[in-house]
CSV table of C-alpha atoms and ligand atoms in Angstrom, one decimal:
chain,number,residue,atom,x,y,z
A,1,UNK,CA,-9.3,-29.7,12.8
A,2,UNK,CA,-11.2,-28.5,10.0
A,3,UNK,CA,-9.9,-25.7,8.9
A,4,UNK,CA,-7.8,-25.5,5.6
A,5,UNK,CA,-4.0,-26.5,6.5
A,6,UNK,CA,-3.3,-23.5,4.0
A,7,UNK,CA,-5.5,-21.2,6.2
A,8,UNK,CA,-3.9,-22.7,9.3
A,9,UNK,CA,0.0,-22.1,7.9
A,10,UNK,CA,-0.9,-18.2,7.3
A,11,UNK,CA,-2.4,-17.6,10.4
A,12,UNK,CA,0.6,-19.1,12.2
A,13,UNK,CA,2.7,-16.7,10.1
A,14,UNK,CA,0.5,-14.2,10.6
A,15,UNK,CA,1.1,-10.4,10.3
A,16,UNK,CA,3.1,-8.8,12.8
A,17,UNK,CA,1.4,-6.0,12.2
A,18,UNK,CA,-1.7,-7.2,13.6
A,19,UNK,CA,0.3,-8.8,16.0
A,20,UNK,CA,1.4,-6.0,17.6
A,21,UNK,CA,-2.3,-3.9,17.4
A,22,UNK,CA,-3.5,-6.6,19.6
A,23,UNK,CA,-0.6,-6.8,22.1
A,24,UNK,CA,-0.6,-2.9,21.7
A,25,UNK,CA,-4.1,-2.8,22.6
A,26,UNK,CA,-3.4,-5.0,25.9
A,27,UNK,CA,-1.2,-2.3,27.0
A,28,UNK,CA,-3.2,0.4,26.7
A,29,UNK,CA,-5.8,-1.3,28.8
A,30,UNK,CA,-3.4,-2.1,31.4
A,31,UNK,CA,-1.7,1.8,30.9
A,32,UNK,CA,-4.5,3.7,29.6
A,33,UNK,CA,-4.1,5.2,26.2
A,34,UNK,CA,-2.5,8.4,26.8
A,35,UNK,CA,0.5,6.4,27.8
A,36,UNK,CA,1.2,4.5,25.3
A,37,UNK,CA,2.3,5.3,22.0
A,38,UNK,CA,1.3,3.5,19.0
A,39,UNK,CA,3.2,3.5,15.8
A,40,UNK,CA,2.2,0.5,14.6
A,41,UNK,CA,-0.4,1.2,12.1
A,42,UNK,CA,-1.3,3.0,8.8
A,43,UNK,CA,-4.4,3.6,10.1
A,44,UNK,CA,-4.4,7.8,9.6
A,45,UNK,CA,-5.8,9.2,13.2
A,46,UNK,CA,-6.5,12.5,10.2
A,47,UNK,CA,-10.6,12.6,9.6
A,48,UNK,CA,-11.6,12.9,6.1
A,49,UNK,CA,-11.7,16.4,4.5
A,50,UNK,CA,-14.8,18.7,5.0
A,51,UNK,CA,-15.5,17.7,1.5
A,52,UNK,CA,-16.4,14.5,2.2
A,53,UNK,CA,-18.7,15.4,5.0
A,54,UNK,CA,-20.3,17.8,2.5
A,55,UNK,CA,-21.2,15.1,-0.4
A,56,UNK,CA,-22.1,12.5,2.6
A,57,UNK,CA,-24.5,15.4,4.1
A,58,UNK,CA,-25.7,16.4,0.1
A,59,UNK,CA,-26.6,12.8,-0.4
A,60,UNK,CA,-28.8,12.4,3.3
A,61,UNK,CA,-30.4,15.5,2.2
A,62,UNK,CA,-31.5,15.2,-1.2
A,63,UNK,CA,-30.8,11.1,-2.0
A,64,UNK,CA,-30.6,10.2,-5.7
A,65,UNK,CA,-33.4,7.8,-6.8
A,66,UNK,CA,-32.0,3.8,-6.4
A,67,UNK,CA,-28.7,4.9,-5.0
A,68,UNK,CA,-28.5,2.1,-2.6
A,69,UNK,CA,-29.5,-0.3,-5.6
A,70,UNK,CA,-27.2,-3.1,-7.6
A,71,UNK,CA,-25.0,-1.9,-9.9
A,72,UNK,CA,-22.8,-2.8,-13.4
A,73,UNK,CA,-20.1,-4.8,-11.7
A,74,UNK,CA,-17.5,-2.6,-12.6
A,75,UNK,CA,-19.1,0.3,-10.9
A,76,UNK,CA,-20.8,3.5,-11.8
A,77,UNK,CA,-20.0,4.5,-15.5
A,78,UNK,CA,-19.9,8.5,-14.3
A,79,UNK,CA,-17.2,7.6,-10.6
A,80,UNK,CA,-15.2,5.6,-13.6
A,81,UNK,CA,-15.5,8.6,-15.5
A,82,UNK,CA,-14.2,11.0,-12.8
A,83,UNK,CA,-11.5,8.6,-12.2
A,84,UNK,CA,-10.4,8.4,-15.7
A,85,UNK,CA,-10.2,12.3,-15.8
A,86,UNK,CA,-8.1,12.6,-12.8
A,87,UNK,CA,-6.2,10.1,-13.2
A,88,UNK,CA,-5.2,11.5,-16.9
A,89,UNK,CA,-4.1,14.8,-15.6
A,90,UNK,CA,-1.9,13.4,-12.8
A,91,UNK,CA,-0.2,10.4,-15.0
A,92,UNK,CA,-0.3,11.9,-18.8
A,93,UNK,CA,-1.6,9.1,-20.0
A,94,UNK,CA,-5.5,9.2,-21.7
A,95,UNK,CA,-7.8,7.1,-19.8
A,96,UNK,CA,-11.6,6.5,-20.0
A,97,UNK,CA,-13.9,5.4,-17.6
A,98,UNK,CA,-13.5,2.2,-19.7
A,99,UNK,CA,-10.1,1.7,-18.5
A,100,UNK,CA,-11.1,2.0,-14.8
A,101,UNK,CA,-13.3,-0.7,-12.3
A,102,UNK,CA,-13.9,0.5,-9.4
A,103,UNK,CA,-13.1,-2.2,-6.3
A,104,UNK,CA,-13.3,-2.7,-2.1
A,105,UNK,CA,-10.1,-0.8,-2.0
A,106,UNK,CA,-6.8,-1.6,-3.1
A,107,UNK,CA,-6.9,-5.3,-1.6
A,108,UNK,CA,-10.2,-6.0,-3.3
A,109,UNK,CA,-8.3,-4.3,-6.6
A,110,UNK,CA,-5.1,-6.9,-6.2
A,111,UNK,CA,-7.2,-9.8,-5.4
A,112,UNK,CA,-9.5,-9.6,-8.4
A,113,UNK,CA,-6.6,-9.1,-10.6
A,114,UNK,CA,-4.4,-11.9,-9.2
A,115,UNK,CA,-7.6,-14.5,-9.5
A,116,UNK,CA,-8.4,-13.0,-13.5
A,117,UNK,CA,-4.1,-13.3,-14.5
A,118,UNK,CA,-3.0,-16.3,-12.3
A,119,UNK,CA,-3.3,-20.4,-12.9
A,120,UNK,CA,-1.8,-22.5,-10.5
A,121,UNK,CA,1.9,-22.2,-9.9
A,122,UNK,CA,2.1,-19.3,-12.0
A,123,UNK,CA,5.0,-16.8,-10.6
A,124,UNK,CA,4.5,-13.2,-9.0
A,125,UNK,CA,7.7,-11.0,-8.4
A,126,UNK,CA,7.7,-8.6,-4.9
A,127,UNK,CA,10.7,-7.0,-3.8
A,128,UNK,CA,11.2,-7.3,0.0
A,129,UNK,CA,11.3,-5.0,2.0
A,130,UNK,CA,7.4,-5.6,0.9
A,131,UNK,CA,3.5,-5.5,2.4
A,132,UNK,CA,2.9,-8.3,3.7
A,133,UNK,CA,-0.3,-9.1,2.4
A,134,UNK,CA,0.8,-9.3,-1.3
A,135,UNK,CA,2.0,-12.8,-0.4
A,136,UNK,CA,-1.2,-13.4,1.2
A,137,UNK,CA,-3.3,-12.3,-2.1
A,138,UNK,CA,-0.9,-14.2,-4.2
A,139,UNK,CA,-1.3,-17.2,-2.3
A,140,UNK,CA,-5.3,-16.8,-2.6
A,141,UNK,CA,-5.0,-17.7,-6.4
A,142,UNK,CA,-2.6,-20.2,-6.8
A,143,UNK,CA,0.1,-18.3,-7.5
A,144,UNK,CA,4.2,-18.8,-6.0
A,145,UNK,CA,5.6,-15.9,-4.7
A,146,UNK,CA,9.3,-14.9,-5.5
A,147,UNK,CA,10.5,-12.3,-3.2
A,148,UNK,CA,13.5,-10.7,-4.9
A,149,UNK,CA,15.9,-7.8,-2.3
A,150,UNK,CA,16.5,-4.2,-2.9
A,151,UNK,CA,19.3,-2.1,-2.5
A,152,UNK,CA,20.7,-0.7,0.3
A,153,UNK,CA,18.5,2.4,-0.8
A,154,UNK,CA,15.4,0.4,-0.5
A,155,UNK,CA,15.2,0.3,-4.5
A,156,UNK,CA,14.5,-3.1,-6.4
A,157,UNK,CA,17.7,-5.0,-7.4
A,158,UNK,CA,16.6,-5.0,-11.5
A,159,UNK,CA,20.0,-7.3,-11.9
A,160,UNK,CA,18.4,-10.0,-10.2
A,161,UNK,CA,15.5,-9.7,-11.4
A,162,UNK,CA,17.0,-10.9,-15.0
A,163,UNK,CA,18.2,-14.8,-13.7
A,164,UNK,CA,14.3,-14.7,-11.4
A,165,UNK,CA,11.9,-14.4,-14.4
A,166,UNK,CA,11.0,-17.1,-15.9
A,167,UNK,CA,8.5,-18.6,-18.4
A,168,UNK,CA,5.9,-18.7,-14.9
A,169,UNK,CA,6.4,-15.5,-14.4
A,170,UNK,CA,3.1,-13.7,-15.0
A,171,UNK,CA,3.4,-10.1,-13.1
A,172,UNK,CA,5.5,-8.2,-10.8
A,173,UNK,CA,4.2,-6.0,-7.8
A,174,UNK,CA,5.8,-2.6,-7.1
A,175,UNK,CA,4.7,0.1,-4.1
A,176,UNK,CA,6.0,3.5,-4.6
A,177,UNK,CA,5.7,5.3,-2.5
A,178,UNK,CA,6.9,2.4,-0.6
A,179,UNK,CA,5.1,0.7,2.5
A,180,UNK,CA,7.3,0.3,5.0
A,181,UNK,CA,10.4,1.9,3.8
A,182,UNK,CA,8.9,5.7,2.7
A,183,UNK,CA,11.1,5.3,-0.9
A,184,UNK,CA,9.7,6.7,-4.1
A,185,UNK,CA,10.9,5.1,-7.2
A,186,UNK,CA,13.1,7.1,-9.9
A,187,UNK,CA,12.3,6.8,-13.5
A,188,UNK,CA,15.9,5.3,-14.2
A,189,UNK,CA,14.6,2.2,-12.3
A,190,UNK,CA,11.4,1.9,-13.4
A,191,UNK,CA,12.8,2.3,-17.1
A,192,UNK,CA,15.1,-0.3,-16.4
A,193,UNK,CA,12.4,-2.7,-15.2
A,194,UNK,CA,10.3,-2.1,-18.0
A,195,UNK,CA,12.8,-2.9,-20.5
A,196,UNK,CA,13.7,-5.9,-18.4
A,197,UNK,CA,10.3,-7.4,-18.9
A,198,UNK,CA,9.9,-6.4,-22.5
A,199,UNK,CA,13.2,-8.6,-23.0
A,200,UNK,CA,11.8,-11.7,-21.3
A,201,UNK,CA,8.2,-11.4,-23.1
A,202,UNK,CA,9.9,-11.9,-26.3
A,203,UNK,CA,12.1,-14.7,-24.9
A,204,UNK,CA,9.5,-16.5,-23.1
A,205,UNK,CA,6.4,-15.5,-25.3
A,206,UNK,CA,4.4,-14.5,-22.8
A,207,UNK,CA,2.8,-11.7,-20.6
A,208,UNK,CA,4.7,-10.3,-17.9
A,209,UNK,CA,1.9,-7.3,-16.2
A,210,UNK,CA,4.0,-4.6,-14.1
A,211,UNK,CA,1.3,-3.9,-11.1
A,212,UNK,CA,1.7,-0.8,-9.4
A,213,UNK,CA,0.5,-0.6,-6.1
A,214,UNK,CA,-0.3,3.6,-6.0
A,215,UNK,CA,-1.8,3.9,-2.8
A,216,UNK,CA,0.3,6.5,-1.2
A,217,UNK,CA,0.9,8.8,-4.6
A,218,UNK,CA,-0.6,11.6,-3.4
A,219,UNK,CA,1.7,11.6,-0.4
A,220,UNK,CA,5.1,12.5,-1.8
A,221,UNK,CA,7.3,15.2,0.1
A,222,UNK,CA,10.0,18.1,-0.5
A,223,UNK,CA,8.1,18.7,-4.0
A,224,UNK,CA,9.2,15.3,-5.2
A,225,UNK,CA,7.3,14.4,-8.3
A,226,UNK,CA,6.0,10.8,-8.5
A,227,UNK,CA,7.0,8.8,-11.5
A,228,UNK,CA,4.2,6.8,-13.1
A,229,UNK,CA,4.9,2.7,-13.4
A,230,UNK,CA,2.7,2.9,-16.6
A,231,UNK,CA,5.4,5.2,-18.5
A,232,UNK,CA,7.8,1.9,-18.8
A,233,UNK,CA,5.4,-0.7,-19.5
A,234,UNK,CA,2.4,-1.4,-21.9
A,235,UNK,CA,1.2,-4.2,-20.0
A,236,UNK,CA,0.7,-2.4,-16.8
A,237,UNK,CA,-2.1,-2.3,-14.4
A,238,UNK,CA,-2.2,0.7,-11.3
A,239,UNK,CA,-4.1,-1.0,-8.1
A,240,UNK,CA,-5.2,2.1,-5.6
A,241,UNK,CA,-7.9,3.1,-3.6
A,242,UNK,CA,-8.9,6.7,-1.2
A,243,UNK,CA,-7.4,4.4,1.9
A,244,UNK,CA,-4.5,7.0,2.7
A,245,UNK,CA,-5.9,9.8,0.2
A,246,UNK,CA,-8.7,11.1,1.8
A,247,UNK,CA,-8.2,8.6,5.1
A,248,UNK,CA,-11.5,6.4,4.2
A,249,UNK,CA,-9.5,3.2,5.5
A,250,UNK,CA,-12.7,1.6,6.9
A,251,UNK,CA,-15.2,2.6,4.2
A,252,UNK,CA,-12.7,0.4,1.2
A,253,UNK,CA,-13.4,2.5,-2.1
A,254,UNK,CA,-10.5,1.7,-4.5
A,255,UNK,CA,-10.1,1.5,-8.2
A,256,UNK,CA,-8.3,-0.8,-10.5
A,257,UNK,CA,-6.9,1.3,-14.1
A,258,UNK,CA,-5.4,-1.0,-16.5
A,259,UNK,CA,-2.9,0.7,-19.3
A,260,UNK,CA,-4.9,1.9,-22.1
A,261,UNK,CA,-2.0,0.5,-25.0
A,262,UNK,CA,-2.5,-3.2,-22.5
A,263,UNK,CA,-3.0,-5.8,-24.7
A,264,UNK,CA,-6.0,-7.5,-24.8
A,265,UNK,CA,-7.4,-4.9,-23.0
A,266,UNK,CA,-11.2,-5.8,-23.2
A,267,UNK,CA,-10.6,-9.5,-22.8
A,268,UNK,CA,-8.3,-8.0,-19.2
A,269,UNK,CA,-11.3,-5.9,-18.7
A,270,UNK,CA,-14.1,-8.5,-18.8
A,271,UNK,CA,-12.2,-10.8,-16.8
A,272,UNK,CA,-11.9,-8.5,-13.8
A,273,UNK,CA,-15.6,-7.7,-14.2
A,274,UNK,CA,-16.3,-11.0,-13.6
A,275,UNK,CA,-14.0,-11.5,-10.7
A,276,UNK,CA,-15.0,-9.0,-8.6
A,277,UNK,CA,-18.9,-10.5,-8.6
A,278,UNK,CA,-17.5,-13.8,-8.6
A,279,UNK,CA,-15.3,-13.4,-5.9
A,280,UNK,CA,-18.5,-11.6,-3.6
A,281,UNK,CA,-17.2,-8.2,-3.8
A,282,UNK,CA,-20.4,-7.4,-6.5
A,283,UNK,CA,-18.9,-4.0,-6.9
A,284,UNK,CA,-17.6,-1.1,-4.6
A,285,UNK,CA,-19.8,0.5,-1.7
A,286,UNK,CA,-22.3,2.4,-3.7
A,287,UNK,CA,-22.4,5.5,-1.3
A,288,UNK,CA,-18.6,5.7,-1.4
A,289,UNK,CA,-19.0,6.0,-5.2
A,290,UNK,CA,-21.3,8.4,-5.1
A,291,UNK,CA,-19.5,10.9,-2.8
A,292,UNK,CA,-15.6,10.1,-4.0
A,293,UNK,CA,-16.6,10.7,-8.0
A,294,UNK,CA,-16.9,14.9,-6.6
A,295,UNK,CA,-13.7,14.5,-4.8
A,296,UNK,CA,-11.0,13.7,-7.2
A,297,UNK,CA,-8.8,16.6,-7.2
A,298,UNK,CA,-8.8,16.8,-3.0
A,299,UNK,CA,-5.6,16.6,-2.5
A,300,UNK,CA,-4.1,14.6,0.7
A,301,UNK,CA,-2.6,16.8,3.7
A,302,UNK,CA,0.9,16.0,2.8
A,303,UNK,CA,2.0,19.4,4.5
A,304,UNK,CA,0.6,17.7,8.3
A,305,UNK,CA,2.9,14.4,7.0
A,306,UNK,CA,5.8,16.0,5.9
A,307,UNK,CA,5.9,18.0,9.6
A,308,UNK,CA,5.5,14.8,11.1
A,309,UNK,CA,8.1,13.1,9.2
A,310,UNK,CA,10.4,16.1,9.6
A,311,UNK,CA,10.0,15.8,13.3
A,312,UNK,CA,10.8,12.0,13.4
A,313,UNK,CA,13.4,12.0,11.3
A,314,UNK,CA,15.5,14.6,12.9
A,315,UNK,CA,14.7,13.2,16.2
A,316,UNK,CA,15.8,9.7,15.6
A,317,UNK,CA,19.1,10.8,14.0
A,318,UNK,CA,20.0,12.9,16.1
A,319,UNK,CA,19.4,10.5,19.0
A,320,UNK,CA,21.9,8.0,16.5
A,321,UNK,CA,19.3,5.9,15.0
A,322,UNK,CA,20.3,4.9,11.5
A,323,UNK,CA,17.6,5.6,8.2
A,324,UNK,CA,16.8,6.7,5.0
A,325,UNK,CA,14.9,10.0,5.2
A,326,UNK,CA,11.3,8.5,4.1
A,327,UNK,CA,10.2,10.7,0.2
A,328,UNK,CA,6.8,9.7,0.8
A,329,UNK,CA,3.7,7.7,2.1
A,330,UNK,CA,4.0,7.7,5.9
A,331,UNK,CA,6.6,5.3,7.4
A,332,UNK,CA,9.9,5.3,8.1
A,333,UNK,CA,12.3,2.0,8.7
A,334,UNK,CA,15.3,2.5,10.7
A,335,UNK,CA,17.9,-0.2,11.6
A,336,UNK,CA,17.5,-2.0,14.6
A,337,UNK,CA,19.8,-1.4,16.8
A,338,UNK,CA,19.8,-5.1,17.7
A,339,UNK,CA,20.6,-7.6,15.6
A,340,UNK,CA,17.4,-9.2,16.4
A,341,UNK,CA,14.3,-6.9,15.4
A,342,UNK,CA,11.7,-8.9,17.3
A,343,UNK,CA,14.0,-8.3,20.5
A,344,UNK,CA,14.4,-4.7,19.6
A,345,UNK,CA,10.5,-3.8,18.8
A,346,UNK,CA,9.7,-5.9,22.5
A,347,UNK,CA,12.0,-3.7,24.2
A,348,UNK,CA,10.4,-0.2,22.6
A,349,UNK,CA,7.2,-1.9,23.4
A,350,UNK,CA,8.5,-2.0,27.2
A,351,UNK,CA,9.0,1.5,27.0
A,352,UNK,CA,5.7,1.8,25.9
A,353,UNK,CA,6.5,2.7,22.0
A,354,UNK,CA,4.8,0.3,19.6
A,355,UNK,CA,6.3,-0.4,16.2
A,356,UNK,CA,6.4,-3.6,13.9
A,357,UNK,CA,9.7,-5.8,13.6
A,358,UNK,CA,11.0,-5.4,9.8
A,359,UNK,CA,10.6,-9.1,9.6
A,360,UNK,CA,7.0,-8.9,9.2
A,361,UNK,CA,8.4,-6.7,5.6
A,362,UNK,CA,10.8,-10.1,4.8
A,363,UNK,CA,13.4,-7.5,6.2
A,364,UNK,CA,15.2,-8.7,9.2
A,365,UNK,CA,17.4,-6.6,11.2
A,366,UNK,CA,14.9,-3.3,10.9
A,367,UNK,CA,11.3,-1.7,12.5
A,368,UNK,CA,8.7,0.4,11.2
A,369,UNK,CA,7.5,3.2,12.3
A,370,UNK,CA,4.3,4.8,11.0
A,371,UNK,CA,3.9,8.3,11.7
A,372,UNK,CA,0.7,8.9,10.9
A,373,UNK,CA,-0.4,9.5,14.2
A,374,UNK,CA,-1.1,12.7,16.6
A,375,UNK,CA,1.2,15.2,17.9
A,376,UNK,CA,1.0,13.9,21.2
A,377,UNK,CA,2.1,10.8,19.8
A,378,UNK,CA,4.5,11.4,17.6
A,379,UNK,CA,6.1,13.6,20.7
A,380,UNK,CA,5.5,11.2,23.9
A,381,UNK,CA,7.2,8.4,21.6
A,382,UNK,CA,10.6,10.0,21.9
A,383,UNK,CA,11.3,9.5,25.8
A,384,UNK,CA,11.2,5.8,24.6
A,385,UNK,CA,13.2,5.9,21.5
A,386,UNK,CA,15.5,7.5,23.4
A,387,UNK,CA,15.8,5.4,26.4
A,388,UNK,CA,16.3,2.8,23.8
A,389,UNK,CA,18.8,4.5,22.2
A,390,UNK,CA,21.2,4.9,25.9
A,391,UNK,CA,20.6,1.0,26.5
A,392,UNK,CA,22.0,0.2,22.8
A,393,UNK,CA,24.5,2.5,22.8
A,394,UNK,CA,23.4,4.6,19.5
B,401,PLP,C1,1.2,-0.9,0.1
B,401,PLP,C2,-0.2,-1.1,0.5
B,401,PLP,N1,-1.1,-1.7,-0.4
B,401,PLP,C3,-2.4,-1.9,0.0
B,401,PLP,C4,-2.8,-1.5,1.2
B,401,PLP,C5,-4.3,-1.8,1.5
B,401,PLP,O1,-5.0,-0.7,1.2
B,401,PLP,P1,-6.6,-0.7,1.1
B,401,PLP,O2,-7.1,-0.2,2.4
B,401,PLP,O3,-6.9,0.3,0.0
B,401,PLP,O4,-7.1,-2.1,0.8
B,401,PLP,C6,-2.0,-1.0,2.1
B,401,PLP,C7,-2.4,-0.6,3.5
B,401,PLP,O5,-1.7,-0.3,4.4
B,401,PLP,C8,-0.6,-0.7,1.8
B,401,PLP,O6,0.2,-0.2,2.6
């Protein structure tokens, strides 16, 4: 066979996320839709706000001259510049559209700034539970992924962290709020890490970057304030993108906004420039540039989540299920009541629930749920939870 053996071995792996879209998608042809209920996705059934549809309609009507044309590679100087403002406001840190590229969403942000950092064998830290694709993105440049655990609160295990850096180790990768578990990181920990990394710079003499994956910020509940990554860490770059935001999942407008006080910032800068042509991105959809620079201070419709969460969550507890209450994003991880989470998702999935084993995280012995999904859903899942619940004696 032709195909790369590397390509091969992660498509074996694969993602059970995907995994269970397609055999969720079987079911519904063979049930009809309305009787299955999918929870297996962060794909946001929300439509984007009306503000979107008014820049998209503002643009048909009166198109600005060459707006379909090339473009700098790091995107349109006046979107970088919207982005910069925001962004200053909601972090307290002074950014200019000089600090900001703008990328195919948060993948295309992590894979241009894995291929600018990362020579062969070079090490990247993720904490499990983790997105799974980090280890894919890693992998796409050469670099060996180190998954480190968390606590039994879901929060990265800084003490191991200490003996796991090394003089490879060239960036670690955070997610708060956290895909799959719902956690939002405290400043304690996030001071802790950055001090931890300062400590092995000077002992290894290198560059450790602190990449903070932001894509759920905006979704944070109960009035929970999110703690910026960047505080803690000169060397720190934020990954993000309007995915989850403003629910443009398919359209894959993202930014990349590297710490002001980094070090060898404009050498960091012109490097990602040049990854994102070289790497075919070119630069971010044009359109989506044009419309998202006007909508940086929509907010996301946390309210609708938080509802939805509330619902779940007191739900599943009550019918004995074990989990953290989720502080943001829009997942929740119980325990399995199984030992074995691929056994436990295939029975939900026999009730007609769909959910993703916590193995396809790197955490055995858990599922996720994502709630991001209509009320019809949310509510015609709980007959099957439930059922689930008798059978396993919650
Ligand atoms: C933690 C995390 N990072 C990145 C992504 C990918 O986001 P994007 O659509 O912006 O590429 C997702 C998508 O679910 C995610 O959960």
């Amino acid at each position: 066979m032709s195909i790369s053996q590397k390509v091969q071995k992660g498509m074996e792996e694969g993602s059970w996320i995907r995994r269970m879209f397609e055999e969720g998608a079987l079911l519904k042809q063979r049930y009809g839709k309305e009787n299955v209920f999918d929870l297996s996705l962060g794909n946001p059934v929300m439509e984007p706000p009306v503000e979107f549809v008014q820049e998209l309609r503002k643009l048909a009507e009166q198109p600005l001259p060459g707006m379909h044309r090339y473009m700098e590679n790091a995107g349109y100087p006046e979107t970088r510049a919207a982005v910069a403002a925001q962004l200053s406001l909601d972090i307290g840190i002074e950014f200019t559209f000089k600090d900001i590229i703008m990328t195919c969403g948060t993948s295309g942000a992590l894979n241009i700034l894995l291929k600018a950092i990362l020579d062969e064998g070079d090490e990247v830290i993720i904490f499990a539970p983790y997105f799974v694709e980090f280890a894919n993105f890693i992998g796409n440049h050469g670099g060996v992924t180190r998954i480190l655990p968390s606590d039994e609160q879901f929060v990265p295990r800084v003490d191991v962290m200490e003996t796991a850096i090394g003089p490879r180790t060239k960036a670690v990768i955070i997610n708060s709020p956290n895909n799959p578990t719902g956690v939002v990181y405290g400043e304690d920990i996030l001071h802790q890490l950055g001090e931890l990394l300062r400590k092995k710079e000077a002992q290894y003499g290198t560059q450790i970057f602190l990449i903070s994956d932001e894509v759920y910020r905006k979704i944070i509940y109960d009035g929970l304030k999110f703690q910026p990554p960047l505080h803690h860490h000169p060397q720190s770059i934020i990954v993000t993108s309007h995915s989850k935001d403003l629910a443009l999942m398919g359209e894959r407008i993202g930014y990349i906004a590297v710490n002001p006080g980094c070090s060898q910032k404009e050498e960091l800068m012109d490097s990602l420039v040049f990854c994102n042509r070289v790497l075919g991105y070119a630069n971010a959809p044009a359109l989506m540039q044009h419309i998202v620079r006007h909508l940086q201070q929509v907010p996301a419709p946390v309210a609708d989540y938080q509802k939805s969460r509330d619902f779940l969550y007191d739900n599943l507890t009550k019918m004995g299920y074990s989990l953290i209450k989720p502080q943001g994003a829009f997942y929740m991880f119980p325990e399995s009541p199984l030992e074995d989470d691929v056994a436990f998702v295939r029975e939900l999935k026999e009730l007609k629930v769909l959910t993703v084993p916590g193995r396809g995280f790197g955490a055995p012995g858990y599922f996720r749920i994502s709630y991001c999904v209509d009320e019809q859903t949310l509510e015609g899942s709980l007959a099957g939870f439930q059922k689930a619940a008798q059978k396993f004696n919650l």
